[in-house]
Short mmCIF file of C-alpha atoms and ligand atoms in Angstrom, two decimals:
data_model
loop_
_atom_site.label_atom_id
_atom_site.label_comp_id
_atom_site.label_asym_id
_atom_site.label_seq_id
_atom_site.Cartn_x
_atom_site.Cartn_y
_atom_site.Cartn_z
CA MET A 84 -33.53 -6.18 -28.22
CA ALA A 85 -32.41 -2.87 -27.30
CA ASP A 86 -32.14 0.08 -29.51
CA LYS A 87 -28.91 -0.20 -31.11
CA THR A 88 -29.11 3.45 -32.21
CA THR A 89 -30.67 4.92 -28.70
CA PHE A 90 -27.85 2.98 -27.23
CA ILE A 91 -24.89 4.61 -28.90
CA GLU A 92 -26.40 7.96 -28.76
CA GLN A 93 -27.02 7.73 -25.57
CA LEU A 94 -23.53 6.36 -24.35
CA THR A 95 -21.23 8.44 -26.35
CA GLN A 96 -22.57 10.94 -25.09
CA ARG A 97 -22.06 10.23 -21.32
CA TYR A 98 -18.39 8.45 -22.56
CA SER A 99 -16.98 11.01 -24.53
CA PRO A 100 -15.48 13.17 -21.85
CA LYS A 101 -13.61 16.75 -23.16
CA GLY A 102 -10.46 17.30 -21.35
CA GLU A 103 -7.96 14.79 -20.69
CA HIS A 104 -9.17 10.75 -20.39
CA LEU A 105 -8.16 7.40 -20.79
CA ILE A 106 -9.85 4.79 -22.86
CA LEU A 107 -10.62 1.67 -21.14
CA GLY A 108 -12.41 -0.21 -24.03
CA LYS A 109 -15.97 -0.23 -26.27
CA ALA A 110 -19.07 -0.53 -24.92
CA MET A 111 -20.91 -4.02 -26.03
CA LEU A 112 -25.27 -4.41 -26.67
CA ASP A 113 -26.47 -7.97 -26.84
CA LYS A 114 -22.56 -9.41 -26.68
CA GLU A 115 -21.50 -7.65 -29.60
CA VAL A 116 -18.97 -4.77 -29.54
CA VAL A 117 -20.52 -1.65 -30.00
CA THR A 118 -17.40 0.11 -32.35
CA GLU A 119 -18.77 3.22 -32.05
CA VAL A 120 -18.93 3.90 -28.29
CA ASN A 121 -15.72 4.11 -26.72
CA VAL A 122 -15.58 3.89 -22.92
CA SER A 123 -13.41 6.18 -21.87
CA LEU A 124 -12.95 8.08 -18.34
CA PRO A 125 -12.25 11.86 -17.26
CA LEU A 126 -8.71 11.96 -15.63
CA LYS A 127 -9.99 14.62 -13.67
CA THR A 128 -11.85 12.15 -11.93
CA ILE A 129 -9.51 9.63 -11.15
CA ASN A 130 -8.82 10.52 -7.58
CA ARG A 131 -12.31 9.74 -6.79
CA HIS A 132 -11.58 6.45 -6.14
CA GLY A 133 -12.84 2.88 -7.08
CA LEU A 134 -13.33 -0.48 -7.16
CA ILE A 135 -12.43 -3.60 -9.48
CA ALA A 136 -13.83 -6.63 -8.52
CA GLY A 137 -14.68 -10.07 -10.19
CA ALA A 138 -14.57 -13.90 -9.81
CA THR A 139 -11.01 -15.29 -9.88
CA GLY A 140 -9.60 -15.10 -13.81
CA THR A 141 -12.00 -12.68 -15.31
CA GLY A 142 -9.56 -9.99 -15.69
CA LYS A 143 -8.76 -7.74 -12.89
CA THR A 144 -5.13 -7.82 -13.24
CA LYS A 145 -5.12 -7.25 -16.76
CA THR A 146 -7.46 -4.48 -16.20
CA VAL A 147 -5.26 -2.77 -13.65
CA GLN A 148 -2.65 -3.37 -15.92
CA VAL A 149 -4.56 -1.47 -19.07
CA PHE A 150 -5.66 1.14 -16.38
CA ALA A 151 -1.95 1.40 -15.33
CA GLU A 152 -0.89 2.07 -18.70
CA GLN A 153 -3.43 4.46 -19.73
CA LEU A 154 -2.70 6.42 -16.53
CA SER A 155 1.32 6.23 -17.69
CA HIS A 156 0.59 7.88 -21.01
CA ALA A 157 -1.22 10.46 -19.33
CA GLY A 158 2.12 11.15 -17.12
CA VAL A 159 0.49 9.85 -14.02
CA PRO A 160 2.30 8.06 -11.96
CA SER A 161 0.78 5.11 -10.00
CA LEU A 162 1.67 2.42 -7.39
CA VAL A 163 1.05 -1.02 -7.17
CA LEU A 164 0.65 -3.28 -4.33
CA ASP A 165 1.06 -6.51 -6.12
CA ILE A 166 0.25 -9.73 -3.88
CA LYS A 167 0.50 -12.19 -6.51
CA GLY A 168 3.53 -11.19 -7.94
CA ASP A 169 1.84 -11.35 -11.34
CA PHE A 170 2.39 -7.70 -12.67
CA SER A 171 5.86 -6.83 -13.39
CA GLY A 172 5.14 -7.64 -17.28
CA ILE A 173 4.62 -4.02 -17.31
CA ALA A 174 8.17 -2.95 -17.30
CA LYS A 175 8.39 -5.05 -20.89
CA GLU A 176 6.92 -4.60 -24.01
CA GLY A 177 4.21 -7.54 -25.07
CA VAL A 178 3.72 -9.52 -27.70
CA ARG A 179 1.41 -9.72 -30.78
CA ASN A 180 -0.59 -12.99 -30.42
CA GLY A 181 -3.62 -14.21 -31.37
CA ILE A 182 -5.72 -12.87 -28.15
CA ILE A 183 -4.27 -9.65 -29.17
CA ASP A 184 -5.60 -9.71 -32.85
CA GLU A 185 -8.97 -10.76 -32.12
CA ARG A 186 -9.74 -7.84 -29.28
CA TYR A 187 -8.02 -5.07 -31.32
CA GLY A 188 -9.99 -6.57 -34.42
CA LYS A 189 -12.95 -6.37 -32.33
CA THR A 190 -12.67 -2.90 -31.03
CA GLN A 191 -10.98 -1.53 -34.09
CA LEU A 192 -8.44 0.32 -31.62
CA ASP A 193 -4.81 0.59 -32.40
CA TRP A 194 -2.47 -1.53 -30.55
CA THR A 195 1.93 -0.52 -30.27
CA ALA A 196 3.99 -3.02 -27.82
CA GLN A 197 5.16 -0.57 -25.58
CA SER A 198 6.82 -0.77 -22.28
CA PHE A 199 6.68 1.45 -19.62
CA PRO A 200 8.67 3.03 -16.87
CA VAL A 201 8.99 1.11 -13.95
CA GLU A 202 10.21 0.97 -10.41
CA LEU A 203 10.52 -2.05 -8.42
CA LEU A 204 9.86 -1.66 -4.50
CA SER A 205 11.29 -4.05 -1.92
CA ILE A 206 10.79 -4.50 1.53
CA SER A 207 12.73 -7.63 2.58
CA GLY A 208 16.02 -8.43 1.54
CA GLU A 209 14.76 -8.98 -1.89
CA GLN A 210 15.72 -6.67 -5.04
CA GLY A 211 14.35 -3.30 -5.52
CA VAL A 212 14.03 0.27 -3.76
CA LYS A 213 14.27 -0.46 -0.06
CA LEU A 214 11.84 0.99 1.72
CA ARG A 215 12.80 1.96 5.12
CA ALA A 216 11.57 4.14 8.06
CA THR A 217 13.82 5.87 11.20
CA VAL A 218 12.07 4.83 14.22
CA THR A 219 10.74 8.27 15.11
CA GLU A 220 9.04 8.74 11.85
CA PHE A 221 7.29 5.64 12.79
CA GLY A 222 6.08 8.03 15.79
CA PRO A 223 4.88 5.67 19.39
CA LEU A 224 1.60 4.90 18.73
CA LEU A 225 2.43 3.15 15.61
CA LEU A 226 5.38 1.81 16.71
CA SER A 227 3.51 0.54 19.81
CA LYS A 228 0.39 -0.72 17.84
CA ILE A 229 3.18 -2.93 15.94
CA LEU A 230 4.56 -4.25 18.97
CA ASP A 231 1.42 -5.22 20.62
CA LEU A 232 1.96 -2.73 23.48
CA ASN A 233 -0.56 -2.90 26.01
CA ASP A 234 -1.73 1.02 27.18
CA THR A 235 1.28 1.58 30.12
CA GLN A 236 3.46 0.33 27.42
CA SER A 237 2.40 2.45 24.94
CA SER A 238 2.63 5.48 27.34
CA ILE A 239 6.16 4.55 27.95
CA MET A 240 6.85 3.96 24.60
CA SER A 241 5.21 8.12 23.95
CA ILE A 242 7.35 9.59 27.36
CA VAL A 243 10.42 8.27 25.60
CA PHE A 244 9.81 9.61 22.66
CA LYS A 245 9.43 12.69 23.97
CA TYR A 246 12.74 12.15 26.01
CA CYS A 247 14.68 11.09 23.22
CA ASP A 248 13.29 14.96 21.27
CA ASP A 249 13.90 16.84 24.10
CA LYS A 250 17.28 15.86 25.24
CA GLY A 251 17.83 16.05 21.01
CA LEU A 252 18.64 11.93 20.43
CA PRO A 253 18.12 11.03 17.18
CA LEU A 254 15.97 7.60 16.85
CA ILE A 255 17.02 6.48 13.79
CA ASP A 256 17.09 2.39 14.09
CA LEU A 257 15.77 -0.69 16.91
CA GLU A 258 19.63 -0.25 18.77
CA ASP A 259 19.09 3.35 19.24
CA LEU A 260 15.70 2.54 20.90
CA LYS A 261 17.09 -0.32 22.53
CA LYS A 262 19.97 1.88 24.04
CA VAL A 263 17.63 4.37 25.22
CA LEU A 264 15.31 2.01 27.40
CA ARG A 265 18.29 0.48 28.59
CA TYR A 266 19.53 4.03 29.73
CA VAL A 267 16.58 5.61 31.28
CA THR A 268 15.93 2.23 33.77
CA GLU A 269 19.60 1.12 34.55
CA SER A 270 21.98 3.75 33.81
CA ALA A 271 21.82 6.42 37.47
CA GLU A 272 21.91 9.59 35.26
CA GLY A 273 19.66 7.95 32.94
CA LYS A 274 17.11 7.50 35.64
CA GLU A 275 17.20 10.78 37.13
CA GLU A 276 16.78 12.34 34.08
CA LEU A 277 14.10 10.67 33.52
CA ALA A 278 12.21 10.49 36.90
CA ALA A 279 13.00 14.30 37.41
CA ASN A 280 10.95 14.93 34.49
CA TYR A 281 8.55 12.57 32.98
CA GLY A 282 8.17 10.02 35.96
CA SER A 283 10.05 6.62 36.34
CA ILE A 284 9.50 3.46 34.49
CA ALA A 285 8.85 0.07 35.93
CA SER A 286 11.33 -2.33 34.97
CA SER A 287 8.67 -4.89 34.06
CA SER A 288 7.17 -2.32 31.65
CA LEU A 289 10.74 -1.91 30.27
CA GLY A 290 11.34 -5.95 29.96
CA ALA A 291 7.82 -5.90 27.97
CA ILE A 292 8.72 -3.81 26.08
CA LEU A 293 12.38 -4.75 25.41
CA ARG A 294 10.77 -8.18 24.66
CA SER A 295 8.76 -7.10 21.75
CA ILE A 296 11.51 -5.23 20.23
CA VAL A 297 14.10 -8.40 20.64
CA ALA A 298 10.99 -10.39 18.84
CA LEU A 299 10.91 -8.13 16.07
CA GLU A 300 14.87 -8.13 15.43
CA GLN A 301 14.60 -11.85 15.38
CA GLN A 302 12.19 -11.95 12.64
CA GLY A 303 14.86 -9.60 10.54
CA ALA A 304 12.83 -6.23 11.17
CA ALA A 305 16.40 -4.68 11.97
CA GLN A 306 17.13 -3.53 8.35
CA LEU A 307 13.78 -2.59 7.89
CA PHE A 308 14.34 0.81 10.29
CA GLY A 309 17.21 3.04 9.41
CA GLU A 310 17.95 5.97 6.95
CA PRO A 311 17.96 6.98 4.13
CA SER A 312 14.09 6.36 4.77
CA PHE A 313 11.58 6.29 1.88
CA ASP A 314 10.19 9.78 0.77
CA VAL A 315 6.88 8.99 -0.77
CA LEU A 316 7.45 11.65 -3.43
CA ASP A 317 9.64 9.32 -4.53
CA LEU A 318 6.27 7.99 -6.04
CA LEU A 319 6.00 10.84 -8.48
CA HIS A 320 8.39 10.41 -11.43
CA GLN A 321 7.57 10.49 -15.20
CA ARG A 322 10.43 9.34 -17.80
CA ASP A 323 10.05 10.70 -21.41
CA GLY A 324 6.43 11.83 -20.27
CA LYS A 325 5.25 8.77 -19.00
CA GLY A 326 4.06 8.50 -15.10
CA VAL A 327 6.67 6.01 -13.63
CA VAL A 328 4.51 2.39 -12.49
CA SER A 329 6.22 1.57 -8.87
CA ILE A 330 5.59 -1.78 -8.15
CA LEU A 331 5.99 -3.23 -4.52
CA ARG A 332 5.70 -7.19 -4.75
CA VAL A 333 4.35 -8.60 -1.36
CA ALA A 334 3.84 -11.66 -1.46
CA ASP A 335 2.98 -13.70 1.81
CA ILE A 336 0.29 -11.52 3.03
CA GLN A 337 -2.70 -13.50 3.04
CA SER A 338 -2.08 -14.55 6.72
CA ARG A 339 -1.28 -11.28 7.90
CA PRO A 340 -4.74 -9.19 7.60
CA MET A 341 -3.93 -7.08 10.50
CA LEU A 342 -0.88 -5.97 9.86
CA PHE A 343 -1.64 -5.17 5.97
CA SER A 344 -4.49 -2.50 7.31
CA THR A 345 -2.09 -0.62 9.50
CA PHE A 346 0.38 -0.20 7.12
CA MET A 347 -2.08 0.63 4.74
CA LEU A 348 -3.55 3.30 7.03
CA SER A 349 0.55 4.59 7.50
CA LEU A 350 0.87 4.92 3.68
CA PHE A 351 -2.13 7.01 3.28
CA ALA A 352 -0.78 8.76 6.13
CA GLU A 353 2.45 9.61 4.96
CA ILE A 354 1.32 10.78 1.90
CA TYR A 355 -1.70 12.80 3.18
CA MET A 356 1.19 14.60 5.64
CA THR A 357 3.46 14.75 2.18
CA PHE A 358 1.49 15.47 -0.68
CA PRO A 359 0.23 19.46 -1.21
CA GLU A 360 -3.41 20.05 -1.41
CA GLU A 361 -4.26 19.91 -4.92
CA GLY A 362 -7.81 21.41 -5.16
CA ASP A 363 -9.96 20.78 -8.26
CA ALA A 364 -6.60 19.19 -10.20
CA GLY A 365 -7.40 18.30 -14.19
CA LYS A 366 -5.53 14.78 -13.35
CA PRO A 367 -4.62 12.69 -10.58
CA LYS A 368 -1.29 13.03 -9.07
CA LEU A 369 -0.79 9.36 -8.05
CA VAL A 370 -3.36 6.23 -8.29
CA LEU A 371 -2.94 3.72 -5.42
CA PHE A 372 -3.79 0.27 -6.79
CA ILE A 373 -4.16 -2.45 -3.61
CA ASP A 374 -4.76 -6.03 -4.68
CA GLU A 375 -6.46 -8.36 -2.65
CA ALA A 376 -7.86 -5.30 -0.67
CA HIS A 377 -10.00 -7.50 1.29
CA LEU A 378 -7.46 -8.82 3.77
CA ILE A 379 -6.99 -4.81 4.52
CA PHE A 380 -10.76 -5.15 5.95
CA LYS A 381 -10.53 -8.29 6.95
CA GLU A 382 -9.67 -8.37 10.65
CA ALA A 383 -9.30 -4.12 11.03
CA SER A 384 -10.40 -3.27 14.52
CA LYS A 385 -13.50 -0.82 14.52
CA ALA A 386 -10.97 1.80 15.08
CA LEU A 387 -8.86 0.94 12.60
CA LEU A 388 -12.12 0.56 9.95
CA SER A 389 -13.09 4.27 10.40
CA GLN A 390 -9.48 5.67 10.58
CA ILE A 391 -8.85 4.36 6.98
CA GLU A 392 -12.55 5.21 5.83
CA SER A 393 -11.64 8.96 7.08
CA MET A 394 -8.19 8.71 5.24
CA VAL A 395 -9.71 7.49 2.18
CA LYS A 396 -12.18 10.21 1.97
CA LEU A 397 -8.98 12.65 2.86
CA ILE A 398 -6.74 11.39 0.78
CA ARG A 399 -8.58 12.75 -2.66
CA SER A 400 -8.12 16.45 -2.05
CA LYS A 401 -4.04 15.65 -2.57
CA GLY A 402 -4.84 14.32 -5.83
CA VAL A 403 -4.53 10.73 -5.21
CA GLY A 404 -7.11 7.86 -6.35
CA ILE A 405 -7.19 4.56 -4.45
CA TYR A 406 -8.59 1.29 -6.30
CA PHE A 407 -9.58 -1.61 -4.70
CA ILE A 408 -9.05 -4.76 -6.41
CA THR A 409 -11.04 -7.54 -4.52
CA GLN A 410 -13.82 -10.83 -5.92
CA ILE A 411 -17.02 -9.51 -4.48
CA PRO A 412 -18.03 -6.05 -3.87
CA GLY A 413 -18.90 -7.05 -0.44
CA ASP A 414 -15.56 -7.99 1.18
CA VAL A 415 -15.18 -4.04 0.89
CA PRO A 416 -17.12 -1.66 3.98
CA GLU A 417 -19.69 0.01 3.06
CA GLU A 418 -18.79 3.64 4.13
CA VAL A 419 -15.68 2.92 1.69
CA LEU A 420 -17.72 1.78 -1.45
CA SER A 421 -20.38 4.91 -0.85
CA GLN A 422 -16.89 6.66 -1.38
CA LEU A 423 -16.13 5.30 -4.79
CA GLY A 424 -16.79 7.04 -8.07
CA LEU A 425 -15.67 4.21 -10.73
CA LYS A 426 -16.44 0.81 -10.71
CA ILE A 427 -15.41 -1.70 -12.50
CA GLN A 428 -17.59 -5.35 -12.14
CA HIS A 429 -16.17 -8.28 -13.82
CA ALA A 430 -17.81 -11.46 -13.92
CA LEU A 431 -19.60 -12.88 -10.57
CA ARG A 432 -20.32 -16.19 -9.71
CA GLY A 433 -23.53 -17.12 -8.41
CA PHE A 434 -22.75 -20.72 -7.01
CA THR A 435 -24.23 -20.32 -3.38
CA ALA A 436 -27.01 -18.79 -1.79
CA LYS A 437 -24.33 -16.06 -0.38
CA ASP A 438 -22.93 -15.49 -3.79
CA ARG A 439 -26.37 -15.02 -5.30
CA LYS A 440 -27.11 -12.60 -2.73
CA GLU A 441 -23.52 -10.82 -3.33
CA ILE A 442 -24.66 -10.28 -7.13
CA ASN A 443 -28.06 -8.70 -5.89
CA LYS A 444 -26.62 -6.27 -4.11
CA ALA A 445 -23.71 -5.36 -6.51
CA VAL A 446 -26.71 -4.76 -9.31
CA GLU A 447 -28.76 -2.84 -6.50
CA ASN A 448 -25.98 -0.19 -6.56
CA TYR A 449 -26.01 0.20 -10.02
CA PRO A 450 -27.53 2.90 -12.28
CA ILE A 451 -30.77 1.46 -13.23
CA THR A 452 -30.51 0.55 -17.06
CA GLU A 453 -32.59 -0.43 -19.86
CA PHE A 454 -30.22 -2.10 -22.01
CA TYR A 455 -29.24 -4.73 -20.05
CA ASP A 456 -30.17 -7.40 -17.25
CA ALA A 457 -27.62 -6.77 -15.24
CA GLY A 458 -28.55 -9.26 -13.16
CA GLN A 459 -28.46 -12.15 -15.34
CA LEU A 460 -25.66 -10.74 -17.44
CA ILE A 461 -23.27 -10.01 -14.75
CA GLN A 462 -22.68 -14.13 -14.47
CA ASN A 463 -22.02 -14.16 -17.75
CA LEU A 464 -19.46 -11.70 -18.74
CA GLY A 465 -16.56 -12.93 -20.77
CA ILE A 466 -13.23 -12.68 -19.49
CA GLY A 467 -12.02 -9.34 -19.89
CA GLU A 468 -15.56 -7.87 -20.12
CA ALA A 469 -17.19 -5.61 -17.24
CA PHE A 470 -19.59 -3.42 -16.49
CA ILE A 471 -18.29 -0.16 -15.95
CA THR A 472 -19.84 2.79 -14.22
CA ALA A 473 -18.05 5.96 -13.45
CA LEU A 474 -18.19 9.53 -13.05
CA ASP A 475 -18.26 11.96 -15.87
CA GLU A 476 -16.50 15.24 -16.01
CA LYS A 477 -19.16 16.95 -13.90
CA GLY A 478 -19.11 14.14 -10.88
CA ILE A 479 -22.15 12.70 -12.02
CA PRO A 480 -22.47 8.70 -12.07
CA THR A 481 -22.39 7.45 -16.07
CA PRO A 482 -24.71 4.97 -16.90
CA LEU A 483 -23.67 1.25 -16.84
CA VAL A 484 -22.24 -0.04 -19.39
CA HIS A 485 -21.05 -3.25 -20.70
CA THR A 486 -17.26 -2.98 -21.58
CA TYR A 487 -15.37 -5.31 -24.34
CA LEU A 488 -11.40 -4.31 -22.36
CA ILE A 489 -8.89 -3.14 -24.45
CA SER A 490 -5.51 -5.52 -23.69
CA PRO A 491 -2.52 -4.50 -22.06
CA GLU A 492 0.25 -3.12 -24.67
CA SER A 493 3.06 -4.28 -22.46
CA ARG A 494 3.80 -8.21 -21.53
CA MET A 495 0.92 -10.21 -19.83
CA ASP A 496 3.51 -12.28 -18.26
CA VAL A 497 6.24 -11.76 -15.36
CA LEU A 498 9.45 -10.45 -15.77
CA SER A 499 12.11 -13.41 -15.43
CA ALA A 500 14.76 -13.35 -12.54
CA SER A 501 17.30 -12.14 -14.70
CA GLU A 502 15.06 -9.34 -16.09
CA VAL A 503 14.14 -7.90 -12.77
CA SER A 504 18.22 -8.00 -11.70
CA SER A 505 18.90 -5.94 -14.63
CA PHE A 506 16.04 -3.33 -13.88
CA VAL A 507 17.28 -2.54 -10.12
CA ALA A 508 20.67 -2.42 -11.82
CA GLU A 509 20.25 0.12 -13.93
CA SER A 510 17.69 2.45 -11.39
CA ALA A 511 19.11 5.39 -9.69
CA LEU A 512 16.26 5.12 -7.45
CA VAL A 513 17.73 1.86 -5.84
CA LYS A 514 21.19 3.29 -5.70
CA LYS A 515 19.29 6.18 -3.65
CA TYR A 516 18.09 3.90 -1.01
CA GLU A 517 20.59 1.48 -1.21
CA GLU A 518 23.33 2.39 0.86
CA PRO A 519 21.99 2.58 5.21
CA LEU A 520 23.07 5.68 6.60
CA ASN A 521 24.82 5.30 9.84
CA LYS A 522 24.77 8.59 11.56
CA GLU A 523 25.51 9.92 15.14
CA SER A 524 22.40 8.31 16.92
CA ALA A 525 21.16 7.71 20.44
CA TYR A 526 22.94 4.91 20.09
CA GLU A 527 26.38 6.37 19.78
CA MET A 528 25.54 9.62 22.09
CA LEU A 529 24.43 7.69 25.11
CA ASN A 530 27.74 5.15 24.50
CA LYS A 531 29.83 8.28 24.91
CA ARG A 532 27.77 9.68 27.70
CA MET A 533 28.11 6.27 29.74
CA GLU A 534 31.25 5.92 29.10
CA GLN A 535 32.26 9.52 30.52
CA ALA A 536 30.17 8.71 33.24
CA VAL A 537 32.57 5.97 34.01
CA GLU A 538 35.34 7.99 33.31
CA GLN A 539 34.79 10.77 36.20
CA ALA A 540 33.75 7.85 38.53
CA GLU A 541 36.79 6.14 38.19
CA PRO A 542 38.44 4.81 40.51
CA THR A 543 35.02 3.42 41.65
CA VAL A 544 35.53 0.24 40.10
CA ARG A 545 32.36 -1.23 41.95
CA LYS A 546 30.09 1.47 40.17
CA THR A 547 31.53 0.73 36.65
CA THR A 548 30.85 -3.10 37.07
CA ARG A 549 27.06 -2.56 38.62
CA THR A 550 26.05 -0.69 35.58
CA ALA A 551 27.66 -2.64 33.10
CA LYS A 552 25.75 -5.54 35.00
CA ALA A 553 22.66 -4.35 35.52
CA GLU A 554 22.52 -2.77 32.08
CA GLU A 555 22.77 -6.75 30.89
CA GLY A 556 20.81 -7.57 33.51
CA VAL A 557 17.47 -6.85 31.67
CA PHE A 558 18.79 -7.22 28.29
CA GLU A 559 20.35 -10.65 28.89
CA SER A 560 17.34 -12.40 30.21
CA VAL A 561 14.87 -10.85 27.84
CA MET A 562 17.34 -12.64 25.35
CA LYS A 563 17.00 -15.63 27.40
CA SER A 564 13.63 -15.77 28.58
CA ARG A 565 11.43 -18.28 27.49
CA ALA A 566 8.64 -15.94 27.83
CA GLY A 567 10.50 -13.90 24.96
CA ARG A 568 11.10 -17.17 22.37
CA THR A 569 7.02 -17.55 22.79
CA PHE A 570 6.37 -13.99 21.81
CA THR A 571 8.57 -14.15 19.04
CA THR A 572 6.18 -17.29 17.46
CA THR A 573 3.32 -14.96 17.98
CA ILE A 574 5.25 -12.33 16.14
CA ALA A 575 5.81 -14.69 13.58
CA ARG A 576 2.31 -15.68 13.33
CA GLU A 577 1.10 -12.35 12.69
CA GLY A 578 4.08 -11.21 10.66
CA ALA A 579 5.08 -8.38 12.17
CA LYS A 580 8.71 -8.45 10.06
CA PHE A 581 6.51 -7.43 6.97
CA VAL A 582 4.25 -5.36 8.04
CA LEU A 583 7.26 -3.37 9.54
CA GLY A 584 9.02 -3.44 6.03
CA MET A 585 6.08 -2.32 4.86
CA LEU A 586 5.31 0.59 7.53
CA GLY A 587 8.78 2.00 5.61
CA LEU A 588 6.48 3.75 3.68
CA GLY A 589 4.08 5.00 5.79
CA GLY A 590 5.40 7.10 9.36
CA ARG A 591 5.17 10.38 10.61
CA LYS A 592 7.94 13.32 9.74
CA ARG A 593 8.80 15.82 12.42
N1 LIG B 755 -8.61 -7.27 -21.15
C1 LIG B 755 -7.92 -8.75 -21.54
N2 LIG B 755 -6.66 -9.10 -22.33
C2 LIG B 755 -6.45 -10.26 -22.81
N3 LIG B 755 -6.22 -11.28 -21.91
C3 LIG B 755 -7.35 -11.01 -20.95
C4 LIG B 755 -7.70 -9.83 -20.56
N4 LIG B 755 -7.83 -9.64 -19.28
C5 LIG B 755 -7.82 -11.31 -18.78
N5 LIG B 755 -7.46 -11.73 -19.86
C6 LIG B 755 -6.88 -13.41 -19.92
O1 LIG B 755 -7.55 -13.90 -19.03
C7 LIG B 755 -6.52 -14.41 -17.98
C8 LIG B 755 -6.90 -14.10 -16.77
O2 LIG B 755 -6.89 -12.57 -16.13
P1 LIG B 755 -6.25 -11.64 -15.06
O3 LIG B 755 -5.06 -12.96 -14.65
O4 LIG B 755 -6.19 -10.27 -14.88
O5 LIG B 755 -7.51 -12.38 -13.64
P2 LIG B 755 -7.87 -11.85 -12.20
O6 LIG B 755 -9.33 -11.68 -12.35
O7 LIG B 755 -6.82 -10.98 -11.89
O8 LIG B 755 -7.93 -13.37 -11.64
P3 LIG B 755 -7.42 -13.56 -9.75
O9 LIG B 755 -8.56 -13.44 -9.11
O10 LIG B 755 -6.84 -14.83 -10.11
O11 LIG B 755 -6.32 -13.06 -9.39
C9 LIG B 755 -5.00 -13.42 -18.59
O12 LIG B 755 -3.89 -13.96 -18.36
C10 LIG B 755 -5.55 -13.83 -19.18
O13 LIG B 755 -4.94 -14.20 -20.78
MG1 LIG B 756 -5.84 -11.14 -10.47
#
């Protein structure tokens, strides 16, 4: 039996930050709750990122809920990538029941039913704040990646973006992009302009690019491009002093890991470029919770992985904390794991040899503890209990503590459909992004130019017909082609529609 007095003394010292902090629960020793020891974390180290891991049903999502509530109390907003759609209950007051009474009886903490300010975000036709982005904001590189273009096609895309930039042609949506592509390959003026300044484009490459774009459109991606584009600063609101919890419900991502990682990267990049440098702020500006985080890393290429790793490193200085939620710590690459300041480890199950290996690895990474047999206890943690190690105010790792987590003060169940509707109806942010703008962009401008060219060429009717026909040529053939349909199926599998929508968050401001 470990000495309880020493335990209380040592743990209290390391888990009582002097500055602003949040509380996750009470310490446990020999399976008993030790009410003397609060497990409190300093807000100033929350931007040092973290991991919330554990077998299914052990309490990871509820821990995120508690965490997000505590941050909200402290005025810190968060963004939750809600893959399972089980997080919306935070918008409503919790209901006192036997579970809550028992938990708060043991911890001797107060529990007050409360709701938290929430924004529901949407990337599809679903209700919520529409996340859109302009083609220009995506930039040629990201867009080429999503369209799965080869090197030649990607460089054409870059040239086309440069051309539009030089000519003052705004690329807002996919119509604009298609129009420009057609203009520079099929109209005499466009061809000339391009050849004179940038070199000519092979029509086979153009066909391939167009096919990719059309395939995306057929997935319903068109609505994801446009204005007003989503401003990541809108993730930073407070209401009545509480930080707003933004919930992006992104079901159906399981089969699209590559696109998910692309999205995450673009979100990190957008935040990195938009948020000011924070220095060593007293508390985080924004906290991101990424559920099912293994999906980001699963099929990411080496290049993409190293980009994610460096972004995770960089974004910290912007006052943004990222929390990866996943079943086993081994889902997260070593380079990322080593950067995580907070680890909340719920129970792991040692069914297979591989499981046991994972358990050993997790335990090896903990600070040495005289109070627990970590390897044994990690498999026997109760639901809503976890091993925690964090960073104290000086950035020094805190001792491992078996924690009895508090329960959410908000509802543990999800919102009903009608509740979602009424939240959306009342949201000012939803209104802000609701109506797509239709400013004059490349499409209208080039249409005008082409009409003028035709008028000037009158009465050379033959030319008019030829232009129109040629223009129809590549485009029509793309629409009708078998290859186009095959490509569509490929894209469908990859779930391009989904990520494109999500990418509405990301992208590059000029
Ligand atoms: N802190 C807590 N207070 C009260 N009940 C809890 C707490 N944590 C977990 N529970 C109970 O355990 C259930 C499962 O928790 P949760 O959904 O958080 O698990 P999970 O680890 O996210 O599971 P999955 O891997 O399936 O997503 C909850 O519905 C709740 O009943
Ligand atoms: Mg969960």
